XYZ file of C-alpha atoms in Angstrom:
323
model
C 153.280 51.088 108.079
C 154.236 49.233 104.975
C 150.684 49.768 103.749
C 150.395 53.595 104.997
C 154.007 54.005 102.130
C 152.406 51.688 99.456
C 149.242 53.783 98.891
C 151.054 57.542 99.558
C 153.187 55.631 97.230
C 150.040 54.783 94.547
C 148.613 57.934 95.375
C 151.411 60.218 94.408
C 152.177 57.946 91.289
C 148.167 58.518 90.179
C 148.489 62.313 90.922
C 151.717 62.377 88.583
C 150.212 60.500 85.956
C 147.301 62.677 85.805
C 148.983 66.051 86.373
C 151.034 65.036 82.970
C 147.729 64.376 80.874
C 147.519 68.544 81.081
C 150.506 69.188 79.758
C 152.507 68.501 76.090
C 153.755 64.989 75.785
C 157.684 64.584 75.939
C 159.301 64.038 72.335
C 160.347 60.504 71.636
C 162.917 62.411 69.390
C 164.734 66.231 68.750
C 164.157 68.039 66.313
C 166.282 70.190 64.633
C 165.648 73.078 62.535
C 167.888 75.169 60.565
C 167.845 78.797 58.782
C 167.042 78.037 55.122
C 170.262 79.694 54.145
C 171.703 76.457 55.294
C 169.911 74.688 53.262
C 173.193 74.073 50.242
C 175.811 75.541 52.763
C 179.364 73.912 53.378
C 178.540 75.755 56.956
C 175.658 73.449 57.723
C 177.906 70.819 58.849
C 179.069 72.868 61.274
C 176.301 74.212 62.931
C 175.160 70.271 63.019
C 177.558 69.313 65.257
C 177.195 72.633 67.203
C 173.314 71.741 68.010
C 174.392 68.631 68.782
C 172.218 66.654 66.259
C 171.711 63.005 65.501
C 170.622 60.821 63.091
C 167.569 60.147 64.891
C 166.580 64.063 64.953
C 163.608 65.234 63.102
C 164.982 67.585 60.288
C 163.572 70.950 58.469
C 164.168 74.138 57.578
C 163.104 77.712 58.767
C 161.850 79.886 55.077
C 160.065 82.875 54.884
C 156.822 81.638 55.031
C 157.506 79.935 58.264
C 158.336 83.728 59.583
C 155.354 85.356 58.160
C 153.162 82.471 59.736
C 154.612 82.622 63.589
C 156.236 86.317 63.520
C 154.300 88.515 61.098
C 157.197 89.211 59.262
C 158.293 87.339 56.170
C 162.424 87.555 54.968
C 164.007 86.330 52.322
C 165.222 82.511 52.495
C 168.666 83.258 51.618
C 169.272 85.259 54.801
C 167.722 82.611 57.392
C 170.498 81.124 59.385
C 170.073 81.042 63.075
C 169.154 77.102 63.971
C 167.766 75.121 66.684
C 167.631 71.992 68.438
C 164.224 71.361 70.290
C 163.573 68.643 72.896
C 160.222 69.161 74.229
C 159.618 67.662 77.695
C 156.843 66.802 80.102
C 158.125 69.348 82.855
C 161.902 71.184 84.260
C 161.375 74.471 82.717
C 162.429 75.934 79.459
C 166.351 75.556 79.100
C 168.148 77.954 76.179
C 171.919 77.308 75.700
C 172.889 79.678 73.079
C 175.859 78.362 71.160
C 178.062 81.959 69.947
C 181.339 79.564 68.797
C 180.727 80.942 64.781
C 178.316 84.102 65.616
C 176.151 85.812 68.051
C 172.915 85.933 67.854
C 173.168 89.439 68.733
C 169.820 91.155 69.158
C 168.146 88.910 71.576
C 169.609 87.675 74.924
C 167.986 84.034 76.183
C 166.078 85.843 78.675
C 164.428 87.896 76.133
C 164.032 84.635 73.955
C 162.465 82.579 77.231
C 160.452 85.289 78.072
C 158.923 84.999 74.399
C 158.475 81.442 74.254
C 156.366 81.305 77.167
C 154.111 83.765 76.082
C 154.263 81.361 72.901
C 152.853 79.024 75.208
C 156.667 76.747 74.961
C 156.916 76.192 78.728
C 158.922 72.938 79.345
C 161.485 72.468 76.514
C 165.578 71.949 76.250
C 167.090 74.395 73.412
C 169.907 74.816 71.646
C 170.275 77.909 69.099
C 173.256 78.263 67.335
C 174.465 80.207 64.070
C 177.491 80.359 61.767
C 177.608 84.438 62.203
C 176.638 87.243 63.636
C 172.602 87.258 62.962
C 169.663 88.784 64.959
C 168.356 85.606 65.591
C 164.600 85.529 64.311
C 164.432 82.623 62.219
C 165.659 80.444 65.416
C 162.209 81.431 67.657
C 160.459 80.144 64.759
C 162.310 77.896 64.278
C 161.226 76.677 67.752
C 157.765 77.039 67.301
C 158.251 74.667 63.305
C 159.772 71.827 65.452
C 156.295 71.575 67.386
C 154.248 71.236 63.933
C 157.046 69.209 62.900
C 155.913 67.020 65.683
C 152.323 67.389 64.966
C 151.824 69.491 67.875
C 150.277 73.220 67.015
C 151.089 76.338 68.476
C 148.261 79.412 68.696
C 149.776 81.526 66.404
C 147.651 84.372 67.549
C 150.165 83.885 70.782
C 153.736 83.785 68.942
C 152.883 86.594 66.833
C 152.382 88.189 70.183
C 155.543 85.989 71.547
C 157.458 88.422 68.684
C 155.787 91.559 69.424
C 156.883 91.315 73.187
C 160.684 90.048 72.390
C 160.479 93.370 69.635
C 159.338 95.613 72.855
C 162.048 94.481 74.848
C 164.645 94.577 71.813
C 163.505 98.324 70.976
C 163.603 99.388 74.762
C 166.475 97.989 75.526
C 168.164 99.295 72.038
C 166.976 103.157 73.050
C 168.196 102.798 76.483
C 171.839 101.358 75.845
C 174.365 102.932 77.798
C 171.750 104.631 80.134
C 172.838 104.663 84.201
C 170.061 102.298 85.780
C 169.395 100.017 82.659
C 169.817 96.737 81.609
C 167.673 94.349 79.591
C 168.118 91.626 82.754
C 165.965 94.274 84.989
C 163.450 94.507 81.760
C 163.038 91.375 81.815
C 162.457 90.501 85.346
C 159.878 92.995 85.283
C 157.821 91.722 82.124
C 158.152 87.794 84.048
C 156.979 89.285 87.036
C 154.078 90.974 85.849
C 152.633 88.192 83.458
C 153.138 86.280 86.885
C 151.192 88.772 88.685
C 148.296 89.193 86.222
C 147.712 85.568 85.939
C 147.629 85.095 89.874
C 144.927 87.888 89.591
C 142.761 86.109 87.128
C 142.805 83.141 88.782
C 141.307 85.164 91.746
C 138.859 85.868 89.800
C 139.538 89.886 89.136
C 138.358 91.154 85.455
C 141.457 93.276 85.114
C 140.855 96.705 83.307
C 143.466 98.281 81.660
C 143.698 100.915 84.119
C 144.086 97.924 86.258
C 147.021 96.539 83.724
C 148.999 100.025 83.524
C 148.676 100.302 87.886
C 150.866 96.742 87.719
C 153.267 97.583 85.123
C 153.903 101.067 86.961
C 154.313 98.332 89.961
C 156.604 96.056 88.932
C 158.836 98.996 86.750
C 159.436 100.527 90.136
C 160.325 97.252 91.878
C 163.022 96.714 88.713
C 164.082 100.307 89.644
C 163.284 101.141 86.366
C 160.565 104.076 87.134
C 162.873 106.737 86.099
C 164.391 105.353 83.414
C 161.656 103.789 81.081
C 160.288 106.608 79.198
C 156.203 107.123 78.861
C 156.673 106.200 75.397
C 158.261 102.808 76.472
C 156.069 102.045 78.917
C 152.717 102.537 76.970
C 154.771 99.849 74.828
C 154.760 97.344 77.243
C 151.456 97.993 78.339
C 150.211 97.796 74.779
C 151.848 94.385 74.780
C 150.377 93.405 78.208
C 146.805 94.122 77.134
C 147.123 92.147 73.733
C 148.921 88.785 75.663
C 145.205 89.679 77.804
C 142.771 90.106 75.057
C 143.936 86.527 73.348
C 142.569 84.941 76.423
C 146.377 83.286 77.292
C 146.215 84.299 80.978
C 142.722 82.184 81.036
C 144.681 79.121 79.527
C 144.501 76.196 81.042
C 147.915 75.676 81.611
C 148.222 78.590 83.165
C 149.857 76.739 86.241
C 152.728 75.931 83.942
C 153.390 79.318 82.610
C 153.639 79.913 86.291
C 155.970 77.575 86.138
C 158.252 78.397 84.061
C 158.286 81.868 84.604
C 159.174 81.131 88.268
C 162.269 79.550 86.930
C 162.941 82.638 84.339
C 163.002 84.527 87.367
C 165.392 82.639 89.370
C 167.422 82.684 85.952
C 167.280 86.046 85.711
C 168.108 86.793 89.746
C 171.443 84.420 89.584
C 172.839 85.833 86.259
C 175.953 87.767 86.761
C 173.883 90.493 84.227
C 171.880 91.266 86.984
C 173.703 91.005 89.854
C 175.056 94.093 88.964
C 172.379 96.040 87.472
C 170.992 95.126 90.953
C 174.793 96.559 92.828
C 173.950 100.256 89.868
C 170.905 100.094 90.654
C 171.255 100.852 94.604
C 174.501 103.015 93.537
C 171.840 104.983 91.856
C 169.581 104.940 94.629
C 167.402 102.538 94.118
C 166.341 98.905 95.282
C 165.286 96.168 92.937
C 163.234 94.082 95.164
C 162.879 90.217 95.637
C 159.599 89.144 93.997
C 159.578 86.763 96.677
C 159.451 88.847 99.423
C 156.671 90.726 97.072
C 152.797 90.345 98.078
C 152.385 88.783 94.663
C 155.690 86.005 95.170
C 154.062 85.201 98.332
C 150.604 84.774 97.156
C 152.094 82.080 94.501
C 154.333 80.272 97.608
C 151.018 80.201 99.738
C 148.824 78.513 97.059
C 151.214 75.541 96.344
C 151.587 75.387 99.891
C 147.649 75.701 100.325
C 148.134 72.523 97.419
C 149.521 70.061 98.993
C 147.760 70.726 102.630
C 144.951 69.883 100.049
C 146.751 66.462 98.964
C 147.744 66.021 102.931
C 143.746 65.916 103.952
C 143.040 64.039 101.176
C 145.159 61.219 102.048
C 144.461 61.839 105.726
C 140.348 60.996 104.700
C 141.058 57.907 102.997
C 141.888 56.368 106.225
C 139.208 58.326 108.034
């Protein structure tokens, strides 16, 4: 029996180590990136405290040329104030904490940040965001991308620009539907996350998705989230266009698709557990719409079954060692 346990432990350890070879390496130190507007500002010290920056952190700034590089829009250095601290991990998903002690991020919710970062290829990290006063939040997103650069890792700039376009799409649609019955940003984030998961699963199954296929998936997920009579045709086309743009970049075919799926699933759970989504679900029910639980959908069940199949294969491989 002891021999069995030793062999099993060894196999699982080997599997764990081999899995990490396909993931980003955990950093030895965190990275703090300030908005350039804080470079000579007395407000920098209070943001340092909110972020929890340590002497061992790598420290840098986001400048206008960085926003142009990563999100395809140039800002003046003196208006960039949102700042971040990030630690890349091997696993555990993406955690976003926005400290609004001194200023709010007015245009970007934690869920929208998370969706955009997953599209940019950031799947496992702890992130804290803060600003000295109310800001829109774009320099924080760029700061996260620059953190990988200063750590000697590179993010695909096509992916980061797609992520910014996705973020703008979600923010614009949310602004246009402000106060509208049956709409919430959490519903849209949940729908877009499910769209990504569905597309990755279908591509993994060998399906060559056409534009019509993408349109059908978007229609289904908007309906599943009670948005079919809320989102306008123009807004729906904006979603379709950014999803096709992401698909055409090759992002959904990446070797890291499993990491993207894991982080997207984690985001879904966070959205479903949020008070904003619970309120949206109750409001949708009052309007005669039912927001479906993705885990009960065909795609969700397929994802669960693929995980079960993986572990069945792992167990079979272990058993074969003793035959």
